[in-house]
Tab-separated table of C-alpha atoms in Angstrom:
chain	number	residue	atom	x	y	z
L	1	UNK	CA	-15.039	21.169	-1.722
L	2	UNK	CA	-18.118	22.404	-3.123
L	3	UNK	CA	-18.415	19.608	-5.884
L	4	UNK	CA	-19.449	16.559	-4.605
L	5	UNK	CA	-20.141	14.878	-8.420
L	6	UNK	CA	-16.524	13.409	-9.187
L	7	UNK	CA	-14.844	11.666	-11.999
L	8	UNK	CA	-12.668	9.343	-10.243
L	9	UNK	CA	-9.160	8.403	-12.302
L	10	UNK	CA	-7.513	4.980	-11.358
L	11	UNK	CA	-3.361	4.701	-11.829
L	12	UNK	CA	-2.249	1.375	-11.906
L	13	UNK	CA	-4.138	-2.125	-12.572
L	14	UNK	CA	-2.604	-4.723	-10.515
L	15	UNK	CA	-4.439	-6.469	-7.437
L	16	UNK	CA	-5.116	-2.836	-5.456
L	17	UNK	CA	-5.754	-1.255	-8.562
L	18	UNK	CA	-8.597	-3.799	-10.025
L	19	UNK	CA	-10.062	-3.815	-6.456
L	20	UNK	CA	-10.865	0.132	-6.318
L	21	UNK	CA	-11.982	-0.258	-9.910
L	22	UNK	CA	-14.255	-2.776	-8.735
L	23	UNK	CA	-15.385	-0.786	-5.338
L	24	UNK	CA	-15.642	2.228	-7.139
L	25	UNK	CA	-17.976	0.777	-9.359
L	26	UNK	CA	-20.614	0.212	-7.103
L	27	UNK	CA	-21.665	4.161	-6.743
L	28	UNK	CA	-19.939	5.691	-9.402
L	29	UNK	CA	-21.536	6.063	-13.327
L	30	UNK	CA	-17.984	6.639	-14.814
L	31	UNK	CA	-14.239	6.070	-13.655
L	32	UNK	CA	-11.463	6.839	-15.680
L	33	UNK	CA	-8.106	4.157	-15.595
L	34	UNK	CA	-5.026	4.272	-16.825
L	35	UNK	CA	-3.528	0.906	-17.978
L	36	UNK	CA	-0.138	1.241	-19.651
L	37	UNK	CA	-0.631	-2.186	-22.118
L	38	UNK	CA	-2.938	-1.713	-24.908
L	39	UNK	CA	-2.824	-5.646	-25.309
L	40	UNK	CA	-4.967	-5.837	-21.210
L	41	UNK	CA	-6.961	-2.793	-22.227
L	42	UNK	CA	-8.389	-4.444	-25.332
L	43	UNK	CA	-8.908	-7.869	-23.068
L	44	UNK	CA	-10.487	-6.322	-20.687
L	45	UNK	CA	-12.583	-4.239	-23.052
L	46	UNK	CA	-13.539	-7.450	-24.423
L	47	UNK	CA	-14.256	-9.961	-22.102
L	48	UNK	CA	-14.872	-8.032	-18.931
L	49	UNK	CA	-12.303	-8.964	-16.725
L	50	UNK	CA	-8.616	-8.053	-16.032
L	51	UNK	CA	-6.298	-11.145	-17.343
L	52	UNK	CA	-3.670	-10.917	-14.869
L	53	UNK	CA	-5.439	-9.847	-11.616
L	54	UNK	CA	-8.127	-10.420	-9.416
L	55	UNK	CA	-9.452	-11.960	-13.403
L	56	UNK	CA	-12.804	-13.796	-11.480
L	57	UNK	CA	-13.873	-9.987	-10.896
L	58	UNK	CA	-16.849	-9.218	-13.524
L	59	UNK	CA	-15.633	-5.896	-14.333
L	60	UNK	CA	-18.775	-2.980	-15.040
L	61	UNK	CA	-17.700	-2.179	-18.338
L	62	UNK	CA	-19.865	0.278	-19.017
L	63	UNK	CA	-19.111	2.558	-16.343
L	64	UNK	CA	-15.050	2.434	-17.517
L	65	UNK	CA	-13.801	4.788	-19.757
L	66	UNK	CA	-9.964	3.049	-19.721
L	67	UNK	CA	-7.273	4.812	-21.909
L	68	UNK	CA	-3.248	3.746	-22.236
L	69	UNK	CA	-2.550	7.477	-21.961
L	70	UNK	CA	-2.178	9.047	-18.499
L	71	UNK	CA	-2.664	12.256	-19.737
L	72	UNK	CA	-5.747	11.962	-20.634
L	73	UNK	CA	-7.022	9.934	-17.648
L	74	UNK	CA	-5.276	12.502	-15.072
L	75	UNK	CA	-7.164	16.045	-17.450
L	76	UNK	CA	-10.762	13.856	-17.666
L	77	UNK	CA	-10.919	13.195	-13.725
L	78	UNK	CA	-11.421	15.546	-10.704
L	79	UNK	CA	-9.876	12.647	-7.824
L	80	UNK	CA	-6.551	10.802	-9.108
L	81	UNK	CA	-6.242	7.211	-7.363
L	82	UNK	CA	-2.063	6.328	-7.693
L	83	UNK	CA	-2.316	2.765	-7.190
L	84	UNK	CA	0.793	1.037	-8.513
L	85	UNK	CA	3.815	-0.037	-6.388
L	86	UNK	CA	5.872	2.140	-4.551
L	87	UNK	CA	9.055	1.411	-6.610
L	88	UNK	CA	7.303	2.319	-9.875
L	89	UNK	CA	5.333	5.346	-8.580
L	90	UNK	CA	7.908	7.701	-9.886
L	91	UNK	CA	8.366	6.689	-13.540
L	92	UNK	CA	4.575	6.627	-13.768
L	93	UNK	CA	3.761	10.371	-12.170
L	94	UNK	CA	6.960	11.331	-14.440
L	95	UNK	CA	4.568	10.412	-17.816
L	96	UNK	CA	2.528	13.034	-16.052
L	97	UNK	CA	2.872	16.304	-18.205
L	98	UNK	CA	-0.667	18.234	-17.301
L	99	UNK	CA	-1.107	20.335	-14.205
L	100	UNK	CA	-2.440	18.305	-11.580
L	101	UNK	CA	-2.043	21.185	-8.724
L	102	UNK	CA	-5.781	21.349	-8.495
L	103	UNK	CA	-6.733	17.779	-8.656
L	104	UNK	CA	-7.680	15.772	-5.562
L	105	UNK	CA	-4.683	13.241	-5.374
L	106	UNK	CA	-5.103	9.745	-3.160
L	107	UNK	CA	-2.499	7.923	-2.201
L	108	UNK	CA	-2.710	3.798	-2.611
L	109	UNK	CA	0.402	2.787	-2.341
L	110	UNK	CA	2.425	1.326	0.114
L	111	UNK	CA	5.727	2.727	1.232
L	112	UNK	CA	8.244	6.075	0.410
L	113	UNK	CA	9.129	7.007	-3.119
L	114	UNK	CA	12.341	5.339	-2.929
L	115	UNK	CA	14.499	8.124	-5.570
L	116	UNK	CA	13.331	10.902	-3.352
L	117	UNK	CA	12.545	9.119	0.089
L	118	UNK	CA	9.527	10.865	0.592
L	119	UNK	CA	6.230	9.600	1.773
L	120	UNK	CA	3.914	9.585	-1.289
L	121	UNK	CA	2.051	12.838	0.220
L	122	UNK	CA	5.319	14.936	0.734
L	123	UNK	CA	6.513	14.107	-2.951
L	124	UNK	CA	3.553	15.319	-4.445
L	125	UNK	CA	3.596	18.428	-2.724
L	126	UNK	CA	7.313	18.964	-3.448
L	127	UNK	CA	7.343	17.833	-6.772
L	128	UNK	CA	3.269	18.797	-7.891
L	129	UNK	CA	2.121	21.399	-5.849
L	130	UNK	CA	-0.960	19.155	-4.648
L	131	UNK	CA	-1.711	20.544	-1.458
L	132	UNK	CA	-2.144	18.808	1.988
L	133	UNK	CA	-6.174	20.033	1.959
L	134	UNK	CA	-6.465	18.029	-1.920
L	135	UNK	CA	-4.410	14.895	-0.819
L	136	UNK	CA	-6.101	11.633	1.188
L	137	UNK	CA	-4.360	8.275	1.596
L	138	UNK	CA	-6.341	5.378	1.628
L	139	UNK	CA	-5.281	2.760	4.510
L	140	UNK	CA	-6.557	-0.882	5.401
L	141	UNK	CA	-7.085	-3.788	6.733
L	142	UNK	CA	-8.346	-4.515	3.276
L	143	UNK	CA	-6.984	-7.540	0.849
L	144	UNK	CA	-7.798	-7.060	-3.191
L	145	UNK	CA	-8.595	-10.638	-3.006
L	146	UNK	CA	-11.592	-10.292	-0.567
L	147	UNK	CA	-12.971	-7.578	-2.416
L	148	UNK	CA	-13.258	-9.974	-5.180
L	149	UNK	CA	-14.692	-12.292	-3.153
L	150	UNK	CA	-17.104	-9.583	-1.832
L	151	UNK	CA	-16.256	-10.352	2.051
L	152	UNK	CA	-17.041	-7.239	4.707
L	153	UNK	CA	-13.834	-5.559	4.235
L	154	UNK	CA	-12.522	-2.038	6.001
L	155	UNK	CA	-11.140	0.825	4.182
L	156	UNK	CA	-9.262	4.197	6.240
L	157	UNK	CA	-9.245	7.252	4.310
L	158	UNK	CA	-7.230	9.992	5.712
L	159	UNK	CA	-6.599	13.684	5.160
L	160	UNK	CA	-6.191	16.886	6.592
L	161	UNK	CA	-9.662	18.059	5.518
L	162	UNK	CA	-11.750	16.017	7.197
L	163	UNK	CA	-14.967	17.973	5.144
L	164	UNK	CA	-13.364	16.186	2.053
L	165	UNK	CA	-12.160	13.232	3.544
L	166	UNK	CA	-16.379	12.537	4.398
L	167	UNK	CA	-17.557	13.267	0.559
L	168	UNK	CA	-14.648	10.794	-0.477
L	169	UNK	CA	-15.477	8.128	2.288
L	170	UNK	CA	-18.759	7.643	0.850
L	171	UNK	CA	-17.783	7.191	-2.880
L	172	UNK	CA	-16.391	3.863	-1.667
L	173	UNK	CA	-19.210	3.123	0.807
L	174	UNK	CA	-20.805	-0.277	-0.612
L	175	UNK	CA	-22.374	-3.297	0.991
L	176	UNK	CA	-18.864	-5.167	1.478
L	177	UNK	CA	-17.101	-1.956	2.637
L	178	UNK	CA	-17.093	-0.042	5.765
L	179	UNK	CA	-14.806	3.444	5.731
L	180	UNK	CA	-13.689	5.177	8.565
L	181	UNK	CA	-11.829	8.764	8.188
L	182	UNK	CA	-8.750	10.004	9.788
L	183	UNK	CA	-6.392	12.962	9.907
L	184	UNK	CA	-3.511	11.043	10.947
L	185	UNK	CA	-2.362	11.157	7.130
L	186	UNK	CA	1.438	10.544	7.530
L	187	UNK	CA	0.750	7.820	10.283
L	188	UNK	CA	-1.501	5.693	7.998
L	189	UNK	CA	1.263	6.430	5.089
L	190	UNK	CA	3.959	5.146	7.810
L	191	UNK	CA	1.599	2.162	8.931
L	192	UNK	CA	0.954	0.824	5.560
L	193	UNK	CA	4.404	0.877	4.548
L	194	UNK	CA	5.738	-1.346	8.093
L	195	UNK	CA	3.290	-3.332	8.148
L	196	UNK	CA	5.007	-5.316	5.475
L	197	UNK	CA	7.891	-5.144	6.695
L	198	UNK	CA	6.309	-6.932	9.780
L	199	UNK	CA	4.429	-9.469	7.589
L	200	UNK	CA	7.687	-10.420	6.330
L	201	UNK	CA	9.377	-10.865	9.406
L	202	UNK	CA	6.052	-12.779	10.212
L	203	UNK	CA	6.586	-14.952	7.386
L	204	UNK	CA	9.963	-15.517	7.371
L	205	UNK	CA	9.394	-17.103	10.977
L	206	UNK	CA	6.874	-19.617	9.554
L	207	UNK	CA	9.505	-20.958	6.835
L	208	UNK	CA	11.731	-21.430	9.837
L	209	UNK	CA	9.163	-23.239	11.194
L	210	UNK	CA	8.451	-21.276	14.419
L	211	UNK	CA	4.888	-21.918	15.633
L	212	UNK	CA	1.694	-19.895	16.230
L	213	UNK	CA	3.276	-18.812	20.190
L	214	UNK	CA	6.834	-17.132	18.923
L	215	UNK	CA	4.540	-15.387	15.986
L	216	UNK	CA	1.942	-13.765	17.915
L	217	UNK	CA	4.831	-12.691	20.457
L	218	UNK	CA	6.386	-11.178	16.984
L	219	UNK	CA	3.399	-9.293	16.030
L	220	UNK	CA	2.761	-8.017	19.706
L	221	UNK	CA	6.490	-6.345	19.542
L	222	UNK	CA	6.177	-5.516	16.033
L	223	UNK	CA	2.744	-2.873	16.522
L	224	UNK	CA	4.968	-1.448	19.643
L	225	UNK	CA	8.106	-1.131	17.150
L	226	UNK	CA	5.631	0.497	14.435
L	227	UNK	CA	4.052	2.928	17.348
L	228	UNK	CA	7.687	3.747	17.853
L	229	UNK	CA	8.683	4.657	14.826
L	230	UNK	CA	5.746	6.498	13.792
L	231	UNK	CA	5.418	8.699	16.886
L	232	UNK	CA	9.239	9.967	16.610
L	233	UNK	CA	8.755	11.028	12.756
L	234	UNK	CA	4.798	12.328	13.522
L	235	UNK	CA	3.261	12.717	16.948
L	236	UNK	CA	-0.228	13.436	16.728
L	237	UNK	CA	-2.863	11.476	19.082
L	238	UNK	CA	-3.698	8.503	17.808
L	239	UNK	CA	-4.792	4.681	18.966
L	240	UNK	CA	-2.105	2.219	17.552
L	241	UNK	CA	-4.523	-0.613	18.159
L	242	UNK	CA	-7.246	0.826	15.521
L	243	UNK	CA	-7.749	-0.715	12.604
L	244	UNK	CA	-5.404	1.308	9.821
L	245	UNK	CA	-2.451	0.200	11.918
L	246	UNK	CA	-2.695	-2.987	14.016
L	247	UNK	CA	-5.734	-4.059	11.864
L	248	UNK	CA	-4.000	-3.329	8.922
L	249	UNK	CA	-1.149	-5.329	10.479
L	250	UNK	CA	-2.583	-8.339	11.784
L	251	UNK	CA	-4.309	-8.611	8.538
L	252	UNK	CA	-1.086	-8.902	6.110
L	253	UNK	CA	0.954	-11.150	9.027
L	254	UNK	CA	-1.601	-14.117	9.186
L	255	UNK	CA	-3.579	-13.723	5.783
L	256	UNK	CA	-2.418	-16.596	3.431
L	257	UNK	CA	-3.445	-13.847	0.857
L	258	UNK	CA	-0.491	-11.950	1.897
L	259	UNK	CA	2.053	-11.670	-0.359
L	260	UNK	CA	4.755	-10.039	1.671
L	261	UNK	CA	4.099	-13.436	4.387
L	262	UNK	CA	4.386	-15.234	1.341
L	263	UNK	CA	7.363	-14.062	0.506
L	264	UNK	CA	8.948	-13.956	3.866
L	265	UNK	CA	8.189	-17.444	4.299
L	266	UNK	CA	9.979	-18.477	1.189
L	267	UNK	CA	13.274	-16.825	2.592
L	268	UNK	CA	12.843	-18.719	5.569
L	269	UNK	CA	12.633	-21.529	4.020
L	270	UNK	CA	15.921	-20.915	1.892
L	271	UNK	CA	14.771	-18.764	-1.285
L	272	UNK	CA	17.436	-16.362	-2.322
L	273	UNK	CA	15.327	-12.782	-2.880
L	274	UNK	CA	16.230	-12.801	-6.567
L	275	UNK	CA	14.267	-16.986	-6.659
L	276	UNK	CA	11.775	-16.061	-3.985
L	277	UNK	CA	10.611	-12.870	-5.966
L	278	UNK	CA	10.966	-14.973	-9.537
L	279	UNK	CA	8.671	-17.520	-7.961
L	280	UNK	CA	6.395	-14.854	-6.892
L	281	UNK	CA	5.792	-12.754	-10.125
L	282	UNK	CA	4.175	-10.252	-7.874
L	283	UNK	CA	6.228	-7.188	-6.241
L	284	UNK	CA	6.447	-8.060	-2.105
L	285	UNK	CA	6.734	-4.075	-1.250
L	286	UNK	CA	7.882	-5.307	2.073
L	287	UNK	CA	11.416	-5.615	0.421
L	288	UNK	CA	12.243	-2.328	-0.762
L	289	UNK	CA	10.369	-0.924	2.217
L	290	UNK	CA	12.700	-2.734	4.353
L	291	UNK	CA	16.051	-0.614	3.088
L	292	UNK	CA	13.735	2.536	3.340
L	293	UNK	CA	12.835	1.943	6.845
L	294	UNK	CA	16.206	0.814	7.924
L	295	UNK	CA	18.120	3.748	6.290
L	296	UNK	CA	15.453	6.300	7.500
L	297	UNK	CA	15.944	5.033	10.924
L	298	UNK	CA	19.897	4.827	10.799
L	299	UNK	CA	20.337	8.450	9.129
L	300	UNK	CA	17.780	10.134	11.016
L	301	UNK	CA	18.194	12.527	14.661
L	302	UNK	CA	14.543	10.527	15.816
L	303	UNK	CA	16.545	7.349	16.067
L	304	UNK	CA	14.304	4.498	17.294
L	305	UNK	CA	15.010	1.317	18.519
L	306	UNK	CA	13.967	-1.562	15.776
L	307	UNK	CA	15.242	-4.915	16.388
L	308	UNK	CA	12.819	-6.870	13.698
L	309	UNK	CA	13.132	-4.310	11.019
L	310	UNK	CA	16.704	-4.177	11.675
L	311	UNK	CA	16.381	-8.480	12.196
L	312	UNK	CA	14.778	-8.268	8.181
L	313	UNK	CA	17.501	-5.952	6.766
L	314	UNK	CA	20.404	-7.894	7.605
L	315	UNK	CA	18.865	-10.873	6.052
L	316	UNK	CA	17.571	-9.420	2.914
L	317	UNK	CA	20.220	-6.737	2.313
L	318	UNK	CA	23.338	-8.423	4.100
L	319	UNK	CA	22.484	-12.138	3.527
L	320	UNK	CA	22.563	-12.944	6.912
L	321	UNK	CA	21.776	-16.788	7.853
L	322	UNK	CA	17.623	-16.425	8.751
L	323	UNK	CA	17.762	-18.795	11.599
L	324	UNK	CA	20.382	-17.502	13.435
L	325	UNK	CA	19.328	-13.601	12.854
L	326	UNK	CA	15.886	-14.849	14.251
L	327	UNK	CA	17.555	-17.019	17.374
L	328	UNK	CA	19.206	-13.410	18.417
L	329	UNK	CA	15.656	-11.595	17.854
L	330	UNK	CA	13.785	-14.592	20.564
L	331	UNK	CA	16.227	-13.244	23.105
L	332	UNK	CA	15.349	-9.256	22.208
L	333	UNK	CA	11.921	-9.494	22.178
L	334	UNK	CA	9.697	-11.042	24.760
């Protein structure tokens, strides 16, 4: 990659998206973002600050070009940023109608496209030609909500081509972020999509009231389970125990930012998913990601053993009573 002066694009302005908006602003003079209602872009415009996310950030106006038109976002900006939920991913890159084959695509989103059941990374090479030397995926352990607050937070950016991985690292270098690179691209796709499966488990566990012992014994077999899983569907070398995966993990299990703990936790305590994700108002991506995994697992030849995703599906997908699905997980996992 020869040019190293980039027009970033932005897809999506919920929690993730307002937070890369905000990082990026730091050493960037101009970032394009796409926000589908005209009603937040004129707010925001305005007064400087996204209504309905992360809305304490002091957003750098000037450095925004924002437009309600993807199309014009995706032609004015060399790196794309996909930064909405996994389940809406697909209707948004649909509105897509330019060629994007030669843009630098990064992935930050969490979990497969669920109407092809691809990881983000193999859809858009399927479906837009972006090849594996263009596309990064951008892992944690890193909340929206601390980046608001400015706290030291960790970004992993992975990719293929490690050359471009560095020139991309250090567009989100600031004073509250630290980035490491990777090439472990699918594994940091796979990590950030369990990990809230995990955080849900994690959280459904509290609502049953199960204390701070049975929890950490929960997240100690749930970064094996993940290292299992990930390994049959990609082996490459790689440390479980850094930071994109059990970082990223520990991070979304005991943060009371989390919203996939939050949402676990109000199934333990009773919720139905339909009141639990009313109450909410946010998308917990741990849900549909649960299905995914489950299905990928059952259907696939690299069959793994996964007693707390499995534990999670029965109760979300089979309404299965959460105390006595989590009695038979105590005696699985030790």
């Amino acid at each position: 990659m020869k040019k190293t002066k980039l027009k970033f694009g932005v897809i999506g302005s919920g929690s993730w998206g307002t937070a890369l908006i905000k990082i990026l602003s730091e050493n960037n003079d101009e970032i394009n973002w796409y926000i589908r209602n005209k009603h937040n872009i004129d707010f925001i415009s305005n007064n400087s600050h996204n209504p309905n996310y992360l809305s304490s950030v002091e957003l750098k106006i000037r450095k925004l070009k924002i437009s309600e038109n993807i199309n014009d976002i995706v032609s004015n900006s060399d790196v794309i940023i996909i930064a909405v939920p996994s389940e809406y991913v697909n209707a948004e890159m649909k509105k897509i109608k330019v060629n994007i084959s030669d843009k630098i695509v990064i992935c930050g989103l969490k979990g497969l496209v669920p109407e092809t059941n691809l990881l983000f990374g193999e859809h858009m090479q399927k479906y837009f030609s972006v090849s594996k030397d263009n596309f990064l995926v951008i892992g944690g352990p890193c909340h929206a909500e601390e980046v608001a607050l400015e706290k030291l937070s960790y970004l992993t950016i992975g990719s293929s081509n490690l050359n471009l991985c560095k020139i991309i690292s250090e567009k989100f270098k600031c004073k509250y972020i630290n980035v490491k690179s990777s090439d472990d691209v699918i594994g940091i796709e796979y990590a950030s999509m369990l990990k809230n499966i995990f955080a849900l488990a994690v959280g459904i566990s509290n609502g049953l009231g199960y204390g701070d012992n049975y929890q950490s014994v929960l997240v100690s077999n749930s970064i094996k389970e993940m290292k299992r899983f990930i390994s049959k569907r990609h082996k490459i070398k790689r440390n479980i125990n850094n930071s994109a995966y059990l970082g990223d993990l520990l991070v979304t299990g005991y943060s009371s930012f989390s919203r996939n703990r939050m949402f676990g936790n109000m199934i333990g305590k009773g919720y139905t998913v339909r009141s639990a994700q009313l109450e909410m108002k946010m998308v917990a991506e741990g849900y549909i990601a649960t299905k995914k995994a489950y299905l990928l697992n059952e259907e696939s030849d690299k069959k793994v053993k996964i007693p707390i995703i499995n534990a999670v599906y029965k109760i979300l997908y089979k309404k299965r009573s959460a105390r006595k699905i989590f009695k038979e997980l105590s005696d699985i996992i030790s």
